[in-house]
PDB file of C-alpha atoms in Angstrom:
ATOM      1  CA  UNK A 106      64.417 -55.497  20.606  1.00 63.00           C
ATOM      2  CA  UNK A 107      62.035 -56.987  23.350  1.00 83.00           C
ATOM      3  CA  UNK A 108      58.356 -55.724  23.072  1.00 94.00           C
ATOM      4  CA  UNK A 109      56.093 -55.472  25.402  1.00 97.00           C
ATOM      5  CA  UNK A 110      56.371 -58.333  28.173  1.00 97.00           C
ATOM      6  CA  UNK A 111      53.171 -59.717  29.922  1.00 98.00           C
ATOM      7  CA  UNK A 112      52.589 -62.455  32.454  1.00 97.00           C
ATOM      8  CA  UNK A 113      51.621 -65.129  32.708  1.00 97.00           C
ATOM      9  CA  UNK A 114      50.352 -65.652  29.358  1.00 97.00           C
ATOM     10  CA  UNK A 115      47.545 -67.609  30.392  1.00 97.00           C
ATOM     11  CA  UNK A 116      45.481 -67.758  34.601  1.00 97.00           C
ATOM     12  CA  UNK A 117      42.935 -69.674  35.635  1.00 97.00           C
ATOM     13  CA  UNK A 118      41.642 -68.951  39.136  1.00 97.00           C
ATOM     14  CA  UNK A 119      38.650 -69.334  41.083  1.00 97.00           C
ATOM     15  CA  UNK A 120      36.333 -66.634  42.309  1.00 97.00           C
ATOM     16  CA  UNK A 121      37.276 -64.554  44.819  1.00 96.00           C
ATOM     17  CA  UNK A 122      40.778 -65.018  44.517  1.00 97.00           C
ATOM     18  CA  UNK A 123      43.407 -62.278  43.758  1.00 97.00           C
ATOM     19  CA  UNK A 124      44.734 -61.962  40.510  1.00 98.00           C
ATOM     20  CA  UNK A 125      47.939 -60.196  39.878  1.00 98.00           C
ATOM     21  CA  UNK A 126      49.011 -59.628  36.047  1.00 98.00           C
ATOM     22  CA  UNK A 127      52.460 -58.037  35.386  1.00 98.00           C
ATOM     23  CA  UNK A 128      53.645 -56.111  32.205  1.00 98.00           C
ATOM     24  CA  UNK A 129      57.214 -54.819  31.096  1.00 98.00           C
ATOM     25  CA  UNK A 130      56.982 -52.055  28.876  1.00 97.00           C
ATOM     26  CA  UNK A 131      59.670 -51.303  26.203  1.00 95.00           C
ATOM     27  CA  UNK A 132      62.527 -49.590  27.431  1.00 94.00           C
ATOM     28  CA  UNK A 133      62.304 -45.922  26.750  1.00 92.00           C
ATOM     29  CA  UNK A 134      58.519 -45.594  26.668  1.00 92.00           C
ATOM     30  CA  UNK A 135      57.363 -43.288  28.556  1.00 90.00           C
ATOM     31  CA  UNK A 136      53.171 -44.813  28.168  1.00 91.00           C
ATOM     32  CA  UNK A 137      51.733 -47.484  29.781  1.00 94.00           C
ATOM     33  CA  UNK A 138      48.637 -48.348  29.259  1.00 93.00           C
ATOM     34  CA  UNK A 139      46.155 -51.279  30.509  1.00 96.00           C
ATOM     35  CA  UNK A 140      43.568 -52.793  27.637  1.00 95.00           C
ATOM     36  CA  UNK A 141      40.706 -55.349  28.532  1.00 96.00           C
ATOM     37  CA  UNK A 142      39.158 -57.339  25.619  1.00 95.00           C
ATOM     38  CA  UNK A 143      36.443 -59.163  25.333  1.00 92.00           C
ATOM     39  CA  UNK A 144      34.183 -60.396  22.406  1.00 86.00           C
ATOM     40  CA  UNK A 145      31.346 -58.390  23.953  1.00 83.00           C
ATOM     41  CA  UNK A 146      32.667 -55.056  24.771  1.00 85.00           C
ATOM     42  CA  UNK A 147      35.884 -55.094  22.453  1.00 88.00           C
ATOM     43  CA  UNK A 148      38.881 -53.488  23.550  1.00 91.00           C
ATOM     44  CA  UNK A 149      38.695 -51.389  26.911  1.00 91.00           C
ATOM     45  CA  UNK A 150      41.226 -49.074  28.181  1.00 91.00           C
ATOM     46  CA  UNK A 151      41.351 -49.222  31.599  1.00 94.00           C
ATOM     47  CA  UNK A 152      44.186 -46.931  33.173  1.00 94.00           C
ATOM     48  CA  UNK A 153      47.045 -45.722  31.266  1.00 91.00           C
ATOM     49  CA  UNK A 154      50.409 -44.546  33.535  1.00 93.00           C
ATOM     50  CA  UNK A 155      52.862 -41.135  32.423  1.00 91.00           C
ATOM     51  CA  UNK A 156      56.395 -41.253  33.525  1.00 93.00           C
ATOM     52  CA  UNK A 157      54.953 -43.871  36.396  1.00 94.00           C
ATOM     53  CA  UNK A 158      52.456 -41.387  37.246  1.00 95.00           C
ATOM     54  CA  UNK A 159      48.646 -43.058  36.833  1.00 94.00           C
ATOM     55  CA  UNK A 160      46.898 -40.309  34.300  1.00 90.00           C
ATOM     56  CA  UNK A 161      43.701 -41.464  33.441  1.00 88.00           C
ATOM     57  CA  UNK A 162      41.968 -44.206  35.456  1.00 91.00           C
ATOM     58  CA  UNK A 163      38.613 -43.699  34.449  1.00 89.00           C
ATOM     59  CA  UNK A 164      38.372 -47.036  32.734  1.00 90.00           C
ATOM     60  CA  UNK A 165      38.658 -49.164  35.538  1.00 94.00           C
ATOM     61  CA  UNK A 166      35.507 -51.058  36.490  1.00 87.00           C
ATOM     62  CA  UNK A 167      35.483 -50.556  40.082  1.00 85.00           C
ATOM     63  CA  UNK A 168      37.741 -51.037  43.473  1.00 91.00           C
ATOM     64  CA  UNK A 169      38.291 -54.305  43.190  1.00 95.00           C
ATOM     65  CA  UNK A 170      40.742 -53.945  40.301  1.00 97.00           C
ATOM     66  CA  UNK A 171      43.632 -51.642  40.798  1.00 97.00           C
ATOM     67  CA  UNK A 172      47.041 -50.843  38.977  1.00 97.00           C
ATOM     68  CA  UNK A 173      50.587 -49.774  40.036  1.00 97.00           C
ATOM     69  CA  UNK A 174      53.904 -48.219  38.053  1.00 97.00           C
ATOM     70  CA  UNK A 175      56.788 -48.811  40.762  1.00 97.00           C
ATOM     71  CA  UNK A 176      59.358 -47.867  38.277  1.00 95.00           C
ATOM     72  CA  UNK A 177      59.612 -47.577  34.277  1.00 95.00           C
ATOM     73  CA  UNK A 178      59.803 -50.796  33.477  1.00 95.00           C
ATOM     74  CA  UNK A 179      57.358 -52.789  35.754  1.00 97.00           C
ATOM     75  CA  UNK A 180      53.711 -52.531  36.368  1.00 98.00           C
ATOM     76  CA  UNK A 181      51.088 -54.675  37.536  1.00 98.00           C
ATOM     77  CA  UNK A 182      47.041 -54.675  37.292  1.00 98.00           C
ATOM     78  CA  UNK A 183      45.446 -56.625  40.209  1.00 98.00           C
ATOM     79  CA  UNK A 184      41.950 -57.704  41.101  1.00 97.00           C
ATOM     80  CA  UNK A 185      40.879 -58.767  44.626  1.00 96.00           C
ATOM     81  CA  UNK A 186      38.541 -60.002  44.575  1.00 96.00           C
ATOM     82  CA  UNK A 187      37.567 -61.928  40.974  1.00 96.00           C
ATOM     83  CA  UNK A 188      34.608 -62.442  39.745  1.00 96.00           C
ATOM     84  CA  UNK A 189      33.630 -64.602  36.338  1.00 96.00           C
ATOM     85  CA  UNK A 190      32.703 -61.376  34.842  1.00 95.00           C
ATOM     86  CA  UNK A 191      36.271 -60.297  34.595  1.00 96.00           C
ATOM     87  CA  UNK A 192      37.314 -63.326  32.634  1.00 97.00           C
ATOM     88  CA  UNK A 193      38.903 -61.567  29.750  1.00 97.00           C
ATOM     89  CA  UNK A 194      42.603 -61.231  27.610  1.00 97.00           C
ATOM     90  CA  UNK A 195      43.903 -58.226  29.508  1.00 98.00           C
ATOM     91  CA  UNK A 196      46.792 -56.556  27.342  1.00 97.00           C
ATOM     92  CA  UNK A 197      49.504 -54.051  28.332  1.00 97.00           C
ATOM     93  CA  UNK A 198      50.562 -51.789  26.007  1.00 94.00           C
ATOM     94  CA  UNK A 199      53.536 -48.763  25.533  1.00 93.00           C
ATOM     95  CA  UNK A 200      54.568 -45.852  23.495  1.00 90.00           C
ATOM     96  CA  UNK A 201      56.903 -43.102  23.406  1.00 86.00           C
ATOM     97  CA  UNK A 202      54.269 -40.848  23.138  1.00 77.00           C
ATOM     98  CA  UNK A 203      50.208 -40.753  23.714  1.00 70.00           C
ATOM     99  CA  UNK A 204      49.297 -42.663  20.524  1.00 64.00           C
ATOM    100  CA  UNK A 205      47.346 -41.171  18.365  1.00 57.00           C
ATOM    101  CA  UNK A 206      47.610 -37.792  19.652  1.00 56.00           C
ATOM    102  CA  UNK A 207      51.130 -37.263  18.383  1.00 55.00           C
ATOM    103  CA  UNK A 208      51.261 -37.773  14.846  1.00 56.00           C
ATOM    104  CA  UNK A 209      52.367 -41.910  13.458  1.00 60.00           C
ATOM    105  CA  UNK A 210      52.817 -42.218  17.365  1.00 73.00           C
ATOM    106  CA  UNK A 211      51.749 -46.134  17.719  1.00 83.00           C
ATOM    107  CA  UNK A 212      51.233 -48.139  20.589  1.00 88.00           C
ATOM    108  CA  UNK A 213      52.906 -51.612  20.985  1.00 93.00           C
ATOM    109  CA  UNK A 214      50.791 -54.662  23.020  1.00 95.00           C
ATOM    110  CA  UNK A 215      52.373 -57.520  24.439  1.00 96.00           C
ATOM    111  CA  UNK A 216      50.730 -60.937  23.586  1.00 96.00           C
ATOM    112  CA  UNK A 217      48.669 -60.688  26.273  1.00 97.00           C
ATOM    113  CA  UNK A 218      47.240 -62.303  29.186  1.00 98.00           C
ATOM    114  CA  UNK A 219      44.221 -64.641  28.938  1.00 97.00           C
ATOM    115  CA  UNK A 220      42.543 -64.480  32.308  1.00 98.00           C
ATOM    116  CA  UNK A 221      39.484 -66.477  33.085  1.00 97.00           C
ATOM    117  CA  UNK A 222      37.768 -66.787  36.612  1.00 97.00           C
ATOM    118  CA  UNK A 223      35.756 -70.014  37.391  1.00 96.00           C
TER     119      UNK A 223
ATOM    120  CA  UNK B 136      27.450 -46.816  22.720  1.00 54.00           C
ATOM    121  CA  UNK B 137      30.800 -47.256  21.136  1.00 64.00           C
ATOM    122  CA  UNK B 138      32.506 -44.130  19.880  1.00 81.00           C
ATOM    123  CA  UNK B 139      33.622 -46.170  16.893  1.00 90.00           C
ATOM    124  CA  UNK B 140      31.154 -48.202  15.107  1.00 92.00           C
ATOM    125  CA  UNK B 141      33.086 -50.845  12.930  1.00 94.00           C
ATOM    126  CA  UNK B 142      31.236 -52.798   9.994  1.00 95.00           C
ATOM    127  CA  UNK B 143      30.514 -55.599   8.706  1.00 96.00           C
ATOM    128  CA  UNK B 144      31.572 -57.604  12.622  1.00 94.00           C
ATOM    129  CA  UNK B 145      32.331 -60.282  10.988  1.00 96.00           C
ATOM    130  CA  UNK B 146      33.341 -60.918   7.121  1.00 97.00           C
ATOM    131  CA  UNK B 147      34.097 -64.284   5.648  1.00 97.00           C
ATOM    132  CA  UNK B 148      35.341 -64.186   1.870  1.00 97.00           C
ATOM    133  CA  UNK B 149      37.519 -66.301  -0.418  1.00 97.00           C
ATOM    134  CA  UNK B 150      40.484 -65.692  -1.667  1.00 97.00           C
ATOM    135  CA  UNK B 151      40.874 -63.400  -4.353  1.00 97.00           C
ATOM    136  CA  UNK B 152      38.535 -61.229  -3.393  1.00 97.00           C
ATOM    137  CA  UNK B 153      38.100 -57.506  -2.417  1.00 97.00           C
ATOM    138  CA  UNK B 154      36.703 -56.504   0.909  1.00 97.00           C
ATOM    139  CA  UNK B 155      36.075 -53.188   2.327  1.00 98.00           C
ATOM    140  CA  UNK B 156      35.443 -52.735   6.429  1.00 98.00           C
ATOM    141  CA  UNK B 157      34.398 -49.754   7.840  1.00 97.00           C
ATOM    142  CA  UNK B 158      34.836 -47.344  10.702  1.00 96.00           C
ATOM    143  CA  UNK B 159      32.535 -44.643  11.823  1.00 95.00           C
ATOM    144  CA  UNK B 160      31.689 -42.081  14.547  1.00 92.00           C
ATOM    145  CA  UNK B 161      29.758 -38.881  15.164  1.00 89.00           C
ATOM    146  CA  UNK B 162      32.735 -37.493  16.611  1.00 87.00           C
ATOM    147  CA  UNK B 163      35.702 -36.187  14.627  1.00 87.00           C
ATOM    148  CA  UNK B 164      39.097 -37.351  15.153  1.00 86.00           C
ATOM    149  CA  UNK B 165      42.612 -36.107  15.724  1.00 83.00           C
ATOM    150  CA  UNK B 166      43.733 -39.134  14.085  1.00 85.00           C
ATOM    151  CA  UNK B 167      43.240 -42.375  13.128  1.00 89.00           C
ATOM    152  CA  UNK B 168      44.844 -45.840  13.364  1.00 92.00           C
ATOM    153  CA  UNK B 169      44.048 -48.988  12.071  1.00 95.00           C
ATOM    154  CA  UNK B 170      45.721 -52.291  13.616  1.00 95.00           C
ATOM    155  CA  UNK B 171      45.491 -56.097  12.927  1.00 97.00           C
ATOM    156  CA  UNK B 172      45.263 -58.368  15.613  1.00 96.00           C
ATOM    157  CA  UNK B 173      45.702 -62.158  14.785  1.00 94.00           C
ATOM    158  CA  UNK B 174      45.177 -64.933  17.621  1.00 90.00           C
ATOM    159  CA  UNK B 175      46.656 -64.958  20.781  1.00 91.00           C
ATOM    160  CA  UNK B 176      48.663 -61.785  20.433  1.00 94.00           C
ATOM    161  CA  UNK B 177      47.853 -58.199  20.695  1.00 95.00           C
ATOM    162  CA  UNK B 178      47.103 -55.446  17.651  1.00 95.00           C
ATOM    163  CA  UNK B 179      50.053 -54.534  15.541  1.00 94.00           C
ATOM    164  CA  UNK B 180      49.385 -51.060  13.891  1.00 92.00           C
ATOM    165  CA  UNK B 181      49.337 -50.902  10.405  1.00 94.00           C
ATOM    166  CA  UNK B 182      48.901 -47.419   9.385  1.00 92.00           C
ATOM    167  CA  UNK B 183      47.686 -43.917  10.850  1.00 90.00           C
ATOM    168  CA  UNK B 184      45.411 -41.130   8.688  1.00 90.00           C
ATOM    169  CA  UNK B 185      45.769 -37.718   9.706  1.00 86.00           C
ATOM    170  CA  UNK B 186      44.244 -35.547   7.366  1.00 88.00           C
ATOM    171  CA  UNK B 187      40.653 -34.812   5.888  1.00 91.00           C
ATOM    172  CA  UNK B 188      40.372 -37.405   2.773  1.00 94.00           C
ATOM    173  CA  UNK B 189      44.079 -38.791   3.094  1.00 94.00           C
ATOM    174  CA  UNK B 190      44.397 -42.066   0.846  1.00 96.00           C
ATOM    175  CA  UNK B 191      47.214 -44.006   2.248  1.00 95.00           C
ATOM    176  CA  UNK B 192      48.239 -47.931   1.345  1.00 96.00           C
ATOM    177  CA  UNK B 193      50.149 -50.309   2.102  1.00 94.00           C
ATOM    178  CA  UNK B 194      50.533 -52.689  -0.816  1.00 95.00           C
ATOM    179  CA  UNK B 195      47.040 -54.327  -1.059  1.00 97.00           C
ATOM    180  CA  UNK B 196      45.441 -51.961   1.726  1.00 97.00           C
ATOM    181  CA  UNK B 197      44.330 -48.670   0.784  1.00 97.00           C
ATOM    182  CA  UNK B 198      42.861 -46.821   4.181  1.00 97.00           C
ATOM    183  CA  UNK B 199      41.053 -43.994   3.489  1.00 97.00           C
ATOM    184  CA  UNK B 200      40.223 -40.842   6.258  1.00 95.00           C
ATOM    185  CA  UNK B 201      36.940 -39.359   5.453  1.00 95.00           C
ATOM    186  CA  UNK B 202      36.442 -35.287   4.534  1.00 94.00           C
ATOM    187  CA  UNK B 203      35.170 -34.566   7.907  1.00 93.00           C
ATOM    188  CA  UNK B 204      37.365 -36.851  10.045  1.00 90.00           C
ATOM    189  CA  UNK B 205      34.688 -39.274  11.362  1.00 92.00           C
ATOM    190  CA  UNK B 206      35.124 -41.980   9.225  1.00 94.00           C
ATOM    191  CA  UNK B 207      37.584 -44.320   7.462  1.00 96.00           C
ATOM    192  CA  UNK B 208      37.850 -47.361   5.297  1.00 97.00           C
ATOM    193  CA  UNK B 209      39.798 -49.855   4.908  1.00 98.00           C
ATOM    194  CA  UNK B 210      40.019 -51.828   1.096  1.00 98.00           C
ATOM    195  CA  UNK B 211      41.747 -55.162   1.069  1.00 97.00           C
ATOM    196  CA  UNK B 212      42.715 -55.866  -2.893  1.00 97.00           C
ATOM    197  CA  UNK B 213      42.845 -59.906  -4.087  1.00 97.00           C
ATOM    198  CA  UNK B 214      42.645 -61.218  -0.369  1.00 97.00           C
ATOM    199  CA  UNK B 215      45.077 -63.852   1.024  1.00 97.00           C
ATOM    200  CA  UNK B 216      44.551 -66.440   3.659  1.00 96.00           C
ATOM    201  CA  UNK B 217      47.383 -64.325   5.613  1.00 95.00           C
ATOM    202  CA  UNK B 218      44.773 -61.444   5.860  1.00 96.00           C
ATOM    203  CA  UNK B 219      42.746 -63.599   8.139  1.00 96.00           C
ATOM    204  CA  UNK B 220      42.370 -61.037  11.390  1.00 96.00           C
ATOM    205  CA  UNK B 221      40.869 -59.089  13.847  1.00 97.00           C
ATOM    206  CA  UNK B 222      40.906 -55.385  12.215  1.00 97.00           C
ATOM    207  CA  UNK B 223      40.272 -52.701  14.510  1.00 96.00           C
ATOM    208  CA  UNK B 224      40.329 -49.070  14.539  1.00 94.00           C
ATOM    209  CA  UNK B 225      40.949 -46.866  16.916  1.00 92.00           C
ATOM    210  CA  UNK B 226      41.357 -43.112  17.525  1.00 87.00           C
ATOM    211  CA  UNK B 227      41.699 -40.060  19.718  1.00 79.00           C
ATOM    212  CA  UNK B 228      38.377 -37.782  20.022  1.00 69.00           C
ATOM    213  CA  UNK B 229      38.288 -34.269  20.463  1.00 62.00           C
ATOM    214  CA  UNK B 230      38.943 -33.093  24.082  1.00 61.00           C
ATOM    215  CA  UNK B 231      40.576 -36.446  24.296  1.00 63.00           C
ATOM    216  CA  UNK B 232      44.236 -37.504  25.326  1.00 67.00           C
ATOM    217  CA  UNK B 233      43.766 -41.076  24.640  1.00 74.00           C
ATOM    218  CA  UNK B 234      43.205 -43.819  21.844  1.00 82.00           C
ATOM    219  CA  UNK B 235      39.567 -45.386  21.980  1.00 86.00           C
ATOM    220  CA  UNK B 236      39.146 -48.609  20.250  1.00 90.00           C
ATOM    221  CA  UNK B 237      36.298 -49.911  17.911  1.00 92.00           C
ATOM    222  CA  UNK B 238      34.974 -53.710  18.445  1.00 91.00           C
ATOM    223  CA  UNK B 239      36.941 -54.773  15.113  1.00 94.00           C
ATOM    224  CA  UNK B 240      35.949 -56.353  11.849  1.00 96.00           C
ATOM    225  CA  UNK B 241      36.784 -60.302  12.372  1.00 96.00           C
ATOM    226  CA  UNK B 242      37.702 -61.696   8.522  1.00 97.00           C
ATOM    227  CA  UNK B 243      38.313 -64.597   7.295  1.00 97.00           C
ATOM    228  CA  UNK B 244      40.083 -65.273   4.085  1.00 97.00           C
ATOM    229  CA  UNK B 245      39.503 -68.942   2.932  1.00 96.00           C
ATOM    230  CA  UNK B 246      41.609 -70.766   0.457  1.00 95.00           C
TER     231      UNK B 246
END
């Protein structure tokens, strides 16, 4: 079974450039949600996507970052423009159900992807 | 403010030894889960309390969900260098539909 894809794994960019980071969920899932982590602020949820439909988006930091569910198994979180202060590992996760609120209902990350703006 | 306060942030031990990391909150939870996140890859769950005072382990990790449902533990027996990890908790608040992580406990386990 394939987990939860994200790339790239790793982006370097300079500010003010776009960022685009892409995430496959597991097939099946009907969850998607977008995590931020960093060392001072710990794990973030951002936006989190039902059936394709965005749910909660009260996470996100502001306009410049913005995420889209085309289909079931493809979404992508963008920033235009980046700043330094969004240099962060930015993790996708999906589940069948909202985790935690269904009972042993998990969520599963992908690896990933380390984004730092210069 | 985080909703989940986890404690000690960082914990570096031998191995061999027992550890216990904590998780609290003056909210009371649905649920709770605690995951394990080791470098370069996202958390993997290891278990999820339900109930008032549930004990639950998984051979040397006994996770505890307090009385009232704001609190947890997590007790690491005899320690191995393979415990080395991020340990988070996370859960889903009343009037919530969504799972809200702690900062994590960072341990190390040195041989």
């Amino acid at each position: 079974d394939a987990g939860v894809i994200q790339s790239p794994r790793h982006e370097v960019t300079e500010m003010g450039q776009e960022v685009t980071l892409r995430c496959k969920p597991i097939s099946g899932h009907d969850y998607l949600f977008w995590y931020r982590q960093t060392m001072m602020r710990g794990l973030e949820l951002l936006i989190y996507f039902n059936n394709n439909v965005p749910i909660d988006d009260s996470g996100m930091p502001e306009d410049r970052f913005s995420a889209k569910m085309p289909n079931a198994s493809f979404s992508t979180l963008k920033i235009q423009p980046s700043e330094p202060r969004d240099s962060a590992v930015y993790f996708c996760a999906s589940s069948l159900a909202p985790a935690g609120v269904a009972t042993n209902e998990k969520l599963f990350f992908g690896s990933g992807t380390q984004l730092s703006v210069l | 403010t985080q909703l989940l306060e986890q404690s000690p942030q960082f914990l570096s031990i031998q191995e061999g030894e027992n550890l216990t990391v904590y998780c609290n909150s003056s909210s009371v939870f649905s649920s709770l889960q605690w995951y394990r996140q080791e470098p370069g890859e996202g958390p993997v769950l290891l278990v999820t309390v339900v109930t008032g005072g549930e004990v639950k382990k998984l051979k040397r990790l006994t996770f505890q969900f307090g009385d009232a449902r704001k609190d947890s533990s997590l007790h690491i027996t005899a320690a191995q260098t393979g415990d080395t990890g991020l340990y988070l908790c996370a859960g889903v608040a009343g009037g919530y539909n969504k799972l809200i992580f702690g900062a994590g406990t960072r341990l190390a386990v040195h041989p």
